[in-house]
PDB file of C-alpha atoms in Angstrom:
ATOM      1  CA  VAL A   1      95.082 113.308 164.349  1.00 66.00           C
ATOM      2  CA  ILE A   2      96.096 112.602 168.378  1.00 78.00           C
ATOM      3  CA  THR A   3      99.205 110.320 168.247  1.00 80.00           C
ATOM      4  CA  THR A   4     100.582 108.826 171.373  1.00 80.00           C
ATOM      5  CA  HIS A   5     103.986 106.022 171.549  1.00 68.00           C
ATOM      6  CA  THR A   6     102.601 103.172 170.078  1.00 65.00           C
ATOM      7  CA  THR A   7     104.689 101.461 173.098  1.00 68.00           C
ATOM      8  CA  GLY A   8     103.238 102.939 175.556  1.00 73.00           C
ATOM      9  CA  GLY A   9     101.632 106.607 175.576  1.00 90.00           C
ATOM     10  CA  ASP A  10      98.224 106.909 177.283  1.00 94.00           C
ATOM     11  CA  PHE A  11      95.808 109.158 176.383  1.00 95.00           C
ATOM     12  CA  HIS A  12      94.589 110.936 179.551  1.00 96.00           C
ATOM     13  CA  VAL A  13      91.533 112.470 180.129  1.00 97.00           C
ATOM     14  CA  SER A  14      91.378 114.374 183.179  1.00 97.00           C
ATOM     15  CA  THR A  15      88.883 115.029 185.981  1.00 98.00           C
ATOM     16  CA  SER A  16      86.403 117.817 184.777  1.00 97.00           C
ATOM     17  CA  SER A  17      87.705 118.224 181.500  1.00 98.00           C
ATOM     18  CA  ILE A  18      86.000 117.506 177.627  1.00 98.00           C
ATOM     19  CA  ALA A  19      88.430 116.364 174.832  1.00 96.00           C
ATOM     20  CA  TYR A  20      87.093 116.353 171.494  1.00 95.00           C
ATOM     21  CA  ILE A  21      89.420 113.735 168.194  1.00 95.00           C
ATOM     22  CA  ASP A  22      87.533 115.297 165.733  1.00 91.00           C
ATOM     23  CA  THR A  23      90.199 116.263 163.174  1.00 82.00           C
ATOM     24  CA  GLY A  24      91.396 113.066 161.339  1.00 87.00           C
ATOM     25  CA  ASP A  25      92.470 109.778 162.260  1.00 91.00           C
ATOM     26  CA  SER A  26      93.811 109.197 165.261  1.00 94.00           C
ATOM     27  CA  ASP A  27      96.122 106.778 166.612  1.00 94.00           C
ATOM     28  CA  ILE A  28      96.329 106.016 170.718  1.00 95.00           C
ATOM     29  CA  GLY A  29      99.558 103.869 171.887  1.00 94.00           C
ATOM     30  CA  ARG A  30      98.407 102.249 174.835  1.00 94.00           C
ATOM     31  CA  ASP A  31      94.939 103.409 175.870  1.00 96.00           C
ATOM     32  CA  ALA A  32      91.751 105.840 176.473  1.00 97.00           C
ATOM     33  CA  LEU A  33      91.410 106.445 179.918  1.00 98.00           C
ATOM     34  CA  VAL A  34      88.473 109.348 181.059  1.00 98.00           C
ATOM     35  CA  ASP A  35      88.225 110.428 184.274  1.00 98.00           C
ATOM     36  CA  THR A  36      84.758 111.539 187.014  1.00 98.00           C
ATOM     37  CA  GLY A  37      82.880 114.366 185.501  1.00 98.00           C
ATOM     38  CA  ALA A  38      85.537 114.149 181.794  1.00 98.00           C
ATOM     39  CA  THR A  39      84.106 113.568 178.985  1.00 98.00           C
ATOM     40  CA  LEU A  40      85.999 112.181 175.347  1.00 98.00           C
ATOM     41  CA  ASN A  41      83.917 113.266 172.230  1.00 97.00           C
ATOM     42  CA  ILE A  42      85.048 110.600 169.802  1.00 97.00           C
ATOM     43  CA  ASP A  43      84.112 112.273 165.996  1.00 97.00           C
ATOM     44  CA  ALA A  44      86.826 110.418 164.098  1.00 96.00           C
ATOM     45  CA  ASP A  45      88.177 107.204 163.152  1.00 97.00           C
ATOM     46  CA  THR A  46      90.486 106.003 166.501  1.00 96.00           C
ATOM     47  CA  VAL A  47      92.610 103.033 167.065  1.00 96.00           C
ATOM     48  CA  VAL A  48      93.793 102.165 171.031  1.00 96.00           C
ATOM     49  CA  ARG A  49      96.050 100.133 170.734  1.00 95.00           C
ATOM     50  CA  GLY A  50      96.389  98.780 174.263  1.00 95.00           C
ATOM     51  CA  GLY A  51      92.602  97.166 174.526  1.00 96.00           C
ATOM     52  CA  ASP A  52      90.940  99.951 176.824  1.00 97.00           C
ATOM     53  CA  ALA A  53      89.033 102.813 176.674  1.00 98.00           C
ATOM     54  CA  THR A  54      87.774 103.637 180.346  1.00 98.00           C
ATOM     55  CA  THR A  55      85.786 105.662 182.388  1.00 98.00           C
ATOM     56  CA  SER A  56      85.882 106.123 185.577  1.00 98.00           C
ATOM     57  CA  GLY A  57      82.946 107.678 187.568  1.00 98.00           C
ATOM     58  CA  THR A  58      81.059 109.747 185.860  1.00 98.00           C
ATOM     59  CA  GLY A  59      82.586 109.906 182.723  1.00 98.00           C
ATOM     60  CA  ILE A  60      81.316 110.105 179.523  1.00 98.00           C
ATOM     61  CA  ILE A  61      82.628 108.975 175.778  1.00 98.00           C
ATOM     62  CA  ALA A  62      80.389 110.184 173.429  1.00 98.00           C
ATOM     63  CA  ASN A  63      80.160 111.181 169.650  1.00 97.00           C
ATOM     64  CA  THR A  64      79.036 114.279 169.081  1.00 96.00           C
ATOM     65  CA  ALA A  65      79.525 114.324 165.053  1.00 96.00           C
ATOM     66  CA  GLY A  66      81.198 112.731 161.988  1.00 95.00           C
ATOM     67  CA  THR A  67      80.698 109.149 161.310  1.00 96.00           C
ATOM     68  CA  PRO A  68      84.176 107.624 162.996  1.00 97.00           C
ATOM     69  CA  THR A  69      85.209 104.200 163.521  1.00 98.00           C
ATOM     70  CA  LEU A  70      86.841 103.351 167.361  1.00 98.00           C
ATOM     71  CA  ILE A  71      88.900  99.573 166.204  1.00 98.00           C
ATOM     72  CA  LEU A  72      91.274  98.380 169.774  1.00 98.00           C
ATOM     73  CA  HIS A  73      93.603  95.486 169.930  1.00 97.00           C
ATOM     74  CA  GLY A  74      94.952  94.419 172.736  1.00 96.00           C
ATOM     75  CA  THR A  75      93.373  93.304 176.039  1.00 98.00           C
ATOM     76  CA  GLY A  76      91.486  95.590 177.844  1.00 98.00           C
ATOM     77  CA  GLN A  77      88.166  96.927 178.466  1.00 98.00           C
ATOM     78  CA  ILE A  78      85.054  99.815 177.132  1.00 98.00           C
ATOM     79  CA  GLY A  79      83.798 102.271 179.962  1.00 98.00           C
ATOM     80  CA  GLY A  80      83.610 100.349 184.101  1.00 98.00           C
ATOM     81  CA  GLY A  81      82.493 103.970 185.588  1.00 98.00           C
ATOM     82  CA  THR A  82      78.491 104.815 185.530  1.00 98.00           C
ATOM     83  CA  GLY A  83      78.097 107.559 182.433  1.00 98.00           C
ATOM     84  CA  PHE A  84      76.827 106.445 179.106  1.00 96.00           C
ATOM     85  CA  ILE A  85      78.937 105.426 176.626  1.00 98.00           C
ATOM     86  CA  THR A  86      77.794 106.656 173.261  1.00 98.00           C
ATOM     87  CA  LEU A  87      80.188 104.907 170.033  1.00 98.00           C
ATOM     88  CA  TYR A  88      79.380 105.537 165.867  1.00 98.00           C
ATOM     89  CA  ASP A  89      80.842 102.335 164.825  1.00 98.00           C
ATOM     90  CA  LEU A  90      82.905 100.273 166.812  1.00 98.00           C
ATOM     91  CA  VAL A  91      85.599  97.505 165.809  1.00 98.00           C
ATOM     92  CA  ILE A  92      86.719  94.682 168.180  1.00 98.00           C
ATOM     93  CA  GLY A  93      90.144  93.466 166.537  1.00 98.00           C
ATOM     94  CA  ASN A  94      91.111  93.770 162.968  1.00 95.00           C
ATOM     95  CA  ALA A  95      93.616  92.501 160.246  1.00 91.00           C
ATOM     96  CA  THR A  96      96.675  94.375 161.714  1.00 90.00           C
ATOM     97  CA  ALA A  97      95.870  92.973 165.725  1.00 96.00           C
ATOM     98  CA  THR A  98      93.808  90.563 167.420  1.00 98.00           C
ATOM     99  CA  ALA A  99      91.371  91.824 170.797  1.00 98.00           C
ATOM    100  CA  VAL A 100      90.092  90.780 173.583  1.00 98.00           C
ATOM    101  CA  THR A 101      87.228  93.573 175.180  1.00 98.00           C
ATOM    102  CA  THR A 102      85.100  93.098 177.643  1.00 98.00           C
ATOM    103  CA  LEU A 103      82.271  95.624 178.285  1.00 98.00           C
ATOM    104  CA  ALA A 104      82.272  96.704 181.714  1.00 98.00           C
ATOM    105  CA  SER A 105      79.198  98.895 181.667  1.00 98.00           C
ATOM    106  CA  SER A 106      76.158  99.917 178.983  1.00 98.00           C
ATOM    107  CA  ALA A 107      77.070 101.878 175.490  1.00 98.00           C
ATOM    108  CA  THR A 108      75.261 101.948 172.343  1.00 98.00           C
ATOM    109  CA  SER A 109      76.341 102.022 169.315  1.00 98.00           C
ATOM    110  CA  THR A 110      75.072 104.278 166.405  1.00 97.00           C
ATOM    111  CA  THR A 111      75.574 102.279 164.203  1.00 97.00           C
ATOM    112  CA  ASP A 112      77.525  98.300 164.142  1.00 98.00           C
ATOM    113  CA  VAL A 113      79.561  95.999 166.034  1.00 98.00           C
ATOM    114  CA  ALA A 114      82.226  94.472 164.147  1.00 98.00           C
ATOM    115  CA  VAL A 115      84.325  91.641 166.253  1.00 98.00           C
ATOM    116  CA  GLY A 116      87.211  90.372 163.926  1.00 98.00           C
ATOM    117  CA  THR A 117      88.641  86.828 163.489  1.00 98.00           C
ATOM    118  CA  GLY A 118      90.342  85.658 166.795  1.00 98.00           C
ATOM    119  CA  SER A 119      89.126  88.845 168.970  1.00 98.00           C
ATOM    120  CA  THR A 120      86.448  88.096 171.225  1.00 98.00           C
ATOM    121  CA  PHE A 121      84.715  90.607 172.739  1.00 98.00           C
ATOM    122  CA  ASN A 122      82.311  89.232 176.119  1.00 98.00           C
ATOM    123  CA  ILE A 123      79.159  91.535 176.323  1.00 98.00           C
ATOM    124  CA  ASN A 124      79.215  92.059 180.687  1.00 98.00           C
ATOM    125  CA  SER A 125      76.680  94.677 180.943  1.00 98.00           C
ATOM    126  CA  ASN A 126      73.790  96.119 178.380  1.00 98.00           C
ATOM    127  CA  LEU A 127      74.382  96.812 174.642  1.00 98.00           C
ATOM    128  CA  PHE A 128      72.397  98.767 172.453  1.00 98.00           C
ATOM    129  CA  LEU A 129      72.998  98.864 168.783  1.00 98.00           C
ATOM    130  CA  ASP A 130      70.993 100.355 166.581  1.00 97.00           C
ATOM    131  CA  GLY A 131      72.572 100.135 163.067  1.00 97.00           C
ATOM    132  CA  GLY A 132      71.516  96.449 162.991  1.00 97.00           C
ATOM    133  CA  ASP A 133      74.890  94.729 162.518  1.00 98.00           C
ATOM    134  CA  LEU A 134      76.411  92.824 165.239  1.00 98.00           C
ATOM    135  CA  THR A 135      79.124  90.726 163.252  1.00 98.00           C
ATOM    136  CA  THR A 136      81.946  87.828 163.327  1.00 98.00           C
ATOM    137  CA  SER A 137      84.523  87.049 160.883  1.00 97.00           C
ATOM    138  CA  GLY A 138      86.189  83.759 160.951  1.00 97.00           C
ATOM    139  CA  THR A 139      86.894  82.647 164.526  1.00 97.00           C
ATOM    140  CA  GLY A 140      85.334  85.954 165.643  1.00 98.00           C
ATOM    141  CA  ILE A 141      83.576  85.738 168.867  1.00 98.00           C
ATOM    142  CA  ILE A 142      80.628  86.727 171.333  1.00 98.00           C
ATOM    143  CA  ASN A 143      79.891  86.074 174.015  1.00 98.00           C
ATOM    144  CA  TYR A 144      79.226  87.139 178.274  1.00 98.00           C
ATOM    145  CA  THR A 145      81.630  86.104 181.269  1.00 98.00           C
ATOM    146  CA  SER A 146      79.957  87.814 184.405  1.00 98.00           C
ATOM    147  CA  GLY A 147      76.275  89.770 184.957  1.00 97.00           C
ATOM    148  CA  THR A 148      73.011  89.448 183.531  1.00 98.00           C
ATOM    149  CA  PRO A 149      73.550  91.583 180.269  1.00 98.00           C
ATOM    150  CA  THR A 150      70.621  92.200 178.064  1.00 98.00           C
ATOM    151  CA  VAL A 151      72.527  93.016 174.187  1.00 98.00           C
ATOM    152  CA  ASP A 152      69.371  95.164 172.150  1.00 98.00           C
ATOM    153  CA  ILE A 153      69.214  95.352 168.083  1.00 98.00           C
ATOM    154  CA  ASP A 154      66.939  97.697 166.091  1.00 98.00           C
ATOM    155  CA  ASN A 155      67.130  98.165 162.717  1.00 98.00           C
ATOM    156  CA  THR A 156      68.107  95.852 160.134  1.00 98.00           C
ATOM    157  CA  GLY A 157      70.758  93.802 159.939  1.00 98.00           C
ATOM    158  CA  THR A 158      73.082  90.712 160.020  1.00 98.00           C
ATOM    159  CA  LEU A 159      73.829  88.311 163.691  1.00 98.00           C
ATOM    160  CA  GLY A 160      76.980  85.928 163.497  1.00 98.00           C
ATOM    161  CA  GLY A 161      78.575  85.864 160.181  1.00 98.00           C
ATOM    162  CA  GLY A 162      81.319  83.413 161.680  1.00 97.00           C
ATOM    163  CA  THR A 163      82.543  80.184 162.656  1.00 97.00           C
ATOM    164  CA  GLY A 164      83.035  81.553 166.420  1.00 97.00           C
ATOM    165  CA  GLY A 165      80.531  81.035 169.304  1.00 97.00           C
ATOM    166  CA  ILE A 166      77.800  83.832 170.229  1.00 98.00           C
ATOM    167  CA  THR A 167      76.294  83.108 173.388  1.00 98.00           C
ATOM    168  CA  PHE A 168      74.063  86.232 174.687  1.00 98.00           C
ATOM    169  CA  TYR A 169      72.360  86.402 178.016  1.00 98.00           C
ATOM    170  CA  SER A 170      69.006  88.022 177.216  1.00 98.00           C
ATOM    171  CA  LEU A 171      68.564  88.994 173.479  1.00 98.00           C
ATOM    172  CA  ASP A 172      65.986  91.367 172.424  1.00 98.00           C
ATOM    173  CA  LEU A 173      64.946  92.028 168.256  1.00 98.00           C
ATOM    174  CA  GLY A 174      63.292  95.803 167.141  1.00 98.00           C
ATOM    175  CA  ASP A 175      62.266  98.849 168.233  1.00 97.00           C
ATOM    176  CA  GLY A 176      58.546  98.723 167.094  1.00 97.00           C
ATOM    177  CA  THR A 177      59.937  99.330 163.102  1.00 97.00           C
ATOM    178  CA  THR A 178      59.706  97.195 159.860  1.00 98.00           C
ATOM    179  CA  ASP A 179      63.618  95.244 160.007  1.00 98.00           C
ATOM    180  CA  THR A 180      65.038  91.877 159.976  1.00 98.00           C
ATOM    181  CA  THR A 181      67.733  90.537 162.098  1.00 98.00           C
ATOM    182  CA  THR A 182      68.709  87.877 159.313  1.00 98.00           C
ATOM    183  CA  LEU A 183      70.899  85.382 161.939  1.00 98.00           C
ATOM    184  CA  SER A 184      74.541  83.985 159.877  1.00 97.00           C
ATOM    185  CA  THR A 185      76.083  81.516 162.153  1.00 95.00           C
ATOM    186  CA  ASN A 186      75.380  78.159 163.511  1.00 93.00           C
ATOM    187  CA  ASN A 187      75.446  77.543 166.802  1.00 85.00           C
ATOM    188  CA  ILE A 188      73.557  79.939 168.539  1.00 97.00           C
ATOM    189  CA  SER A 189      72.881  80.465 172.047  1.00 98.00           C
ATOM    190  CA  ILE A 190      70.837  82.786 174.200  1.00 98.00           C
ATOM    191  CA  ASN A 191      70.877  81.203 178.404  1.00 96.00           C
ATOM    192  CA  ASN A 192      67.883  83.320 179.601  1.00 96.00           C
ATOM    193  CA  ASN A 193      64.946  84.603 177.177  1.00 97.00           C
ATOM    194  CA  LEU A 194      64.211  85.982 173.139  1.00 98.00           C
ATOM    195  CA  VAL A 195      62.666  88.535 172.469  1.00 98.00           C
ATOM    196  CA  VAL A 196      61.773  89.432 168.996  1.00 98.00           C
ATOM    197  CA  ASN A 197      59.402  93.022 169.389  1.00 98.00           C
ATOM    198  CA  GLY A 198      56.791  94.445 167.026  1.00 98.00           C
ATOM    199  CA  ASN A 199      56.791  94.356 163.677  1.00 98.00           C
ATOM    200  CA  GLN A 200      60.261  92.428 163.269  1.00 98.00           C
ATOM    201  CA  THR A 201      61.538  89.235 162.263  1.00 98.00           C
ATOM    202  CA  PHE A 202      64.533  87.043 163.257  1.00 98.00           C
ATOM    203  CA  THR A 203      65.707  85.360 159.993  1.00 98.00           C
ATOM    204  CA  VAL A 204      67.084  82.456 161.756  1.00 98.00           C
ATOM    205  CA  GLY A 205      67.029  80.483 158.300  1.00 97.00           C
ATOM    206  CA  THR A 206      69.056  76.493 158.887  1.00 98.00           C
ATOM    207  CA  ASN A 207      71.136  77.343 161.678  1.00 97.00           C
ATOM    208  CA  SER A 208      70.675  75.926 165.032  1.00 97.00           C
ATOM    209  CA  ILE A 209      69.700  78.117 168.015  1.00 97.00           C
ATOM    210  CA  THR A 210      69.397  77.674 171.868  1.00 97.00           C
ATOM    211  CA  VAL A 211      67.321  79.307 174.681  1.00 97.00           C
ATOM    212  CA  GLY A 212      68.479  78.962 177.888  1.00 95.00           C
ATOM    213  CA  LEU A 213      70.084  76.870 179.727  1.00 93.00           C
ATOM    214  CA  SER A 214      69.393  75.081 182.935  1.00 89.00           C
ATOM    215  CA  SER A 215      71.355  77.030 185.403  1.00 90.00           C
ATOM    216  CA  VAL A 216      69.158  80.287 185.056  1.00 92.00           C
ATOM    217  CA  SER A 217      65.783  80.498 186.547  1.00 88.00           C
ATOM    218  CA  ASN A 218      62.819  80.883 184.712  1.00 87.00           C
ATOM    219  CA  SER A 219      65.150  80.921 181.527  1.00 93.00           C
ATOM    220  CA  GLY A 220      63.744  79.535 177.293  1.00 94.00           C
ATOM    221  CA  GLY A 221      61.125  81.182 177.094  1.00 95.00           C
ATOM    222  CA  ILE A 222      61.042  83.153 173.136  1.00 97.00           C
ATOM    223  CA  SER A 223      58.383  85.647 173.202  1.00 97.00           C
ATOM    224  CA  VAL A 224      57.077  86.898 169.453  1.00 98.00           C
ATOM    225  CA  ALA A 225      55.383  90.164 169.652  1.00 98.00           C
ATOM    226  CA  SER A 226      52.270  91.289 167.141  1.00 97.00           C
ATOM    227  CA  GLY A 227      53.367  91.904 163.834  1.00 98.00           C
ATOM    228  CA  GLY A 228      56.911  90.739 164.402  1.00 98.00           C
ATOM    229  CA  ALA A 229      58.199  86.632 163.171  1.00 98.00           C
ATOM    230  CA  TYR A 230      60.143  84.323 164.301  1.00 98.00           C
ATOM    231  CA  SER A 231      61.518  82.231 161.360  1.00 98.00           C
ATOM    232  CA  GLN A 232      63.408  79.037 161.241  1.00 98.00           C
ATOM    233  CA  THR A 233      63.665  76.496 157.296  1.00 98.00           C
ATOM    234  CA  GLY A 234      66.809  74.468 158.988  1.00 98.00           C
ATOM    235  CA  GLY A 235      68.202  72.756 161.812  1.00 97.00           C
ATOM    236  CA  THR A 236      66.894  72.473 165.608  1.00 97.00           C
ATOM    237  CA  THR A 237      65.475  75.356 167.722  1.00 97.00           C
ATOM    238  CA  VAL A 238      66.119  73.519 171.642  1.00 95.00           C
ATOM    239  CA  MET A 239      64.216  75.300 174.822  1.00 93.00           C
ATOM    240  CA  ARG A 240      65.782  74.784 178.130  1.00 91.00           C
ATOM    241  CA  SER A 241      64.700  75.733 181.331  1.00 86.00           C
ATOM    242  CA  SER A 242      65.588  75.496 185.310  1.00 77.00           C
ATOM    243  CA  ALA A 243      64.648  72.720 187.059  1.00 71.00           C
ATOM    244  CA  SER A 244      62.055  74.889 189.291  1.00 69.00           C
ATOM    245  CA  GLY A 245      61.362  76.828 186.248  1.00 72.00           C
ATOM    246  CA  ALA A 246      59.310  77.279 183.218  1.00 78.00           C
ATOM    247  CA  ALA A 247      59.866  78.347 179.597  1.00 83.00           C
ATOM    248  CA  ASN A 248      57.007  79.810 177.265  1.00 89.00           C
ATOM    249  CA  ILE A 249      56.741  80.495 173.519  1.00 92.00           C
ATOM    250  CA  GLY A 250      54.123  83.123 173.594  1.00 90.00           C
ATOM    251  CA  GLY A 251      52.701  86.514 171.613  1.00 95.00           C
ATOM    252  CA  ALA A 252      50.442  87.066 168.858  1.00 96.00           C
ATOM    253  CA  GLY A 253      52.848  86.612 166.542  1.00 98.00           C
ATOM    254  CA  ALA A 254      54.152  84.340 163.548  1.00 97.00           C
ATOM    255  CA  THR A 255      56.876  81.353 165.417  1.00 97.00           C
ATOM    256  CA  THR A 256      58.056  79.056 162.426  1.00 97.00           C
ATOM    257  CA  PHE A 257      60.435  75.702 163.905  1.00 97.00           C
ATOM    258  CA  TYR A 258      61.736  73.526 161.485  1.00 98.00           C
ATOM    259  CA  ASN A 259      62.376  71.100 165.026  1.00 97.00           C
ATOM    260  CA  LEU A 260      61.938  72.012 168.075  1.00 96.00           C
ATOM    261  CA  ASP A 261      63.420  70.044 171.135  1.00 95.00           C
ATOM    262  CA  ILE A 262      62.536  71.096 174.502  1.00 90.00           C
ATOM    263  CA  GLY A 263      64.472  70.431 177.108  1.00 79.00           C
ATOM    264  CA  SER A 264      67.107  67.694 175.780  1.00 53.00           C
ATOM    265  CA  SER A 265      69.785  68.180 178.482  1.00 53.00           C
ATOM    266  CA  THR A 266      68.433  65.532 181.318  1.00 43.00           C
ATOM    267  CA  THR A 267      68.800  68.193 183.995  1.00 41.00           C
ATOM    268  CA  ASP A 268      65.944  71.188 182.367  1.00 41.00           C
ATOM    269  CA  ASN A 269      62.073  70.708 181.948  1.00 37.00           C
TER     270      ASN A 269
END
């Protein structure tokens, strides 16, 4: 168990060191900092109240045992270096405190990611989510503010759930196994392209979704691979692309729209 001062105690793993949080719930009053060449293994539930779980250089954040949840409060970022980040379960803000968290380097969540009401998760690097659930509660927001990140969701689970906005650059669903992603938030946006891989079903339901943006070249594509499905029973799917670009509905899978609106903006094709 690690507890640092609630108003400003960091947990700092210095260059080439290895640290384990593995014997019980830990509470870090400010930030978790991992230097280049160092490794922080989060193997027990951990709250980081300052908002930062950062890496420098080749620093690594990993999960080697157990089923721990990393909970972030405050404003800060995950990662930042070139080392890999693997978490078991990630929570951005909860009933205790809100968070504004930016993903600054690629990361994997072995299970799920949850964004609490009043909190924001800016996914500015690739996120690989193996447990199926990327959920929001209440006014929780999922967004990206820079870069061209892909959110890759595998397994069966829920996308959204709250009333806050959800905006991705690219969204990739499924890994070839038979699973379902259920959309539970209306009016989400994917500013580049949507890919539904083989044997994955994207159940959009009665929700509306926009794919593509006039400022993103050749955006607006929806690809559904063989055995996969895009299923909408209400609402509208809007497809947009850049002024000189092209957007395609493709793949050998089943694609069902309730309403389809192509190029609804006057600046789009």
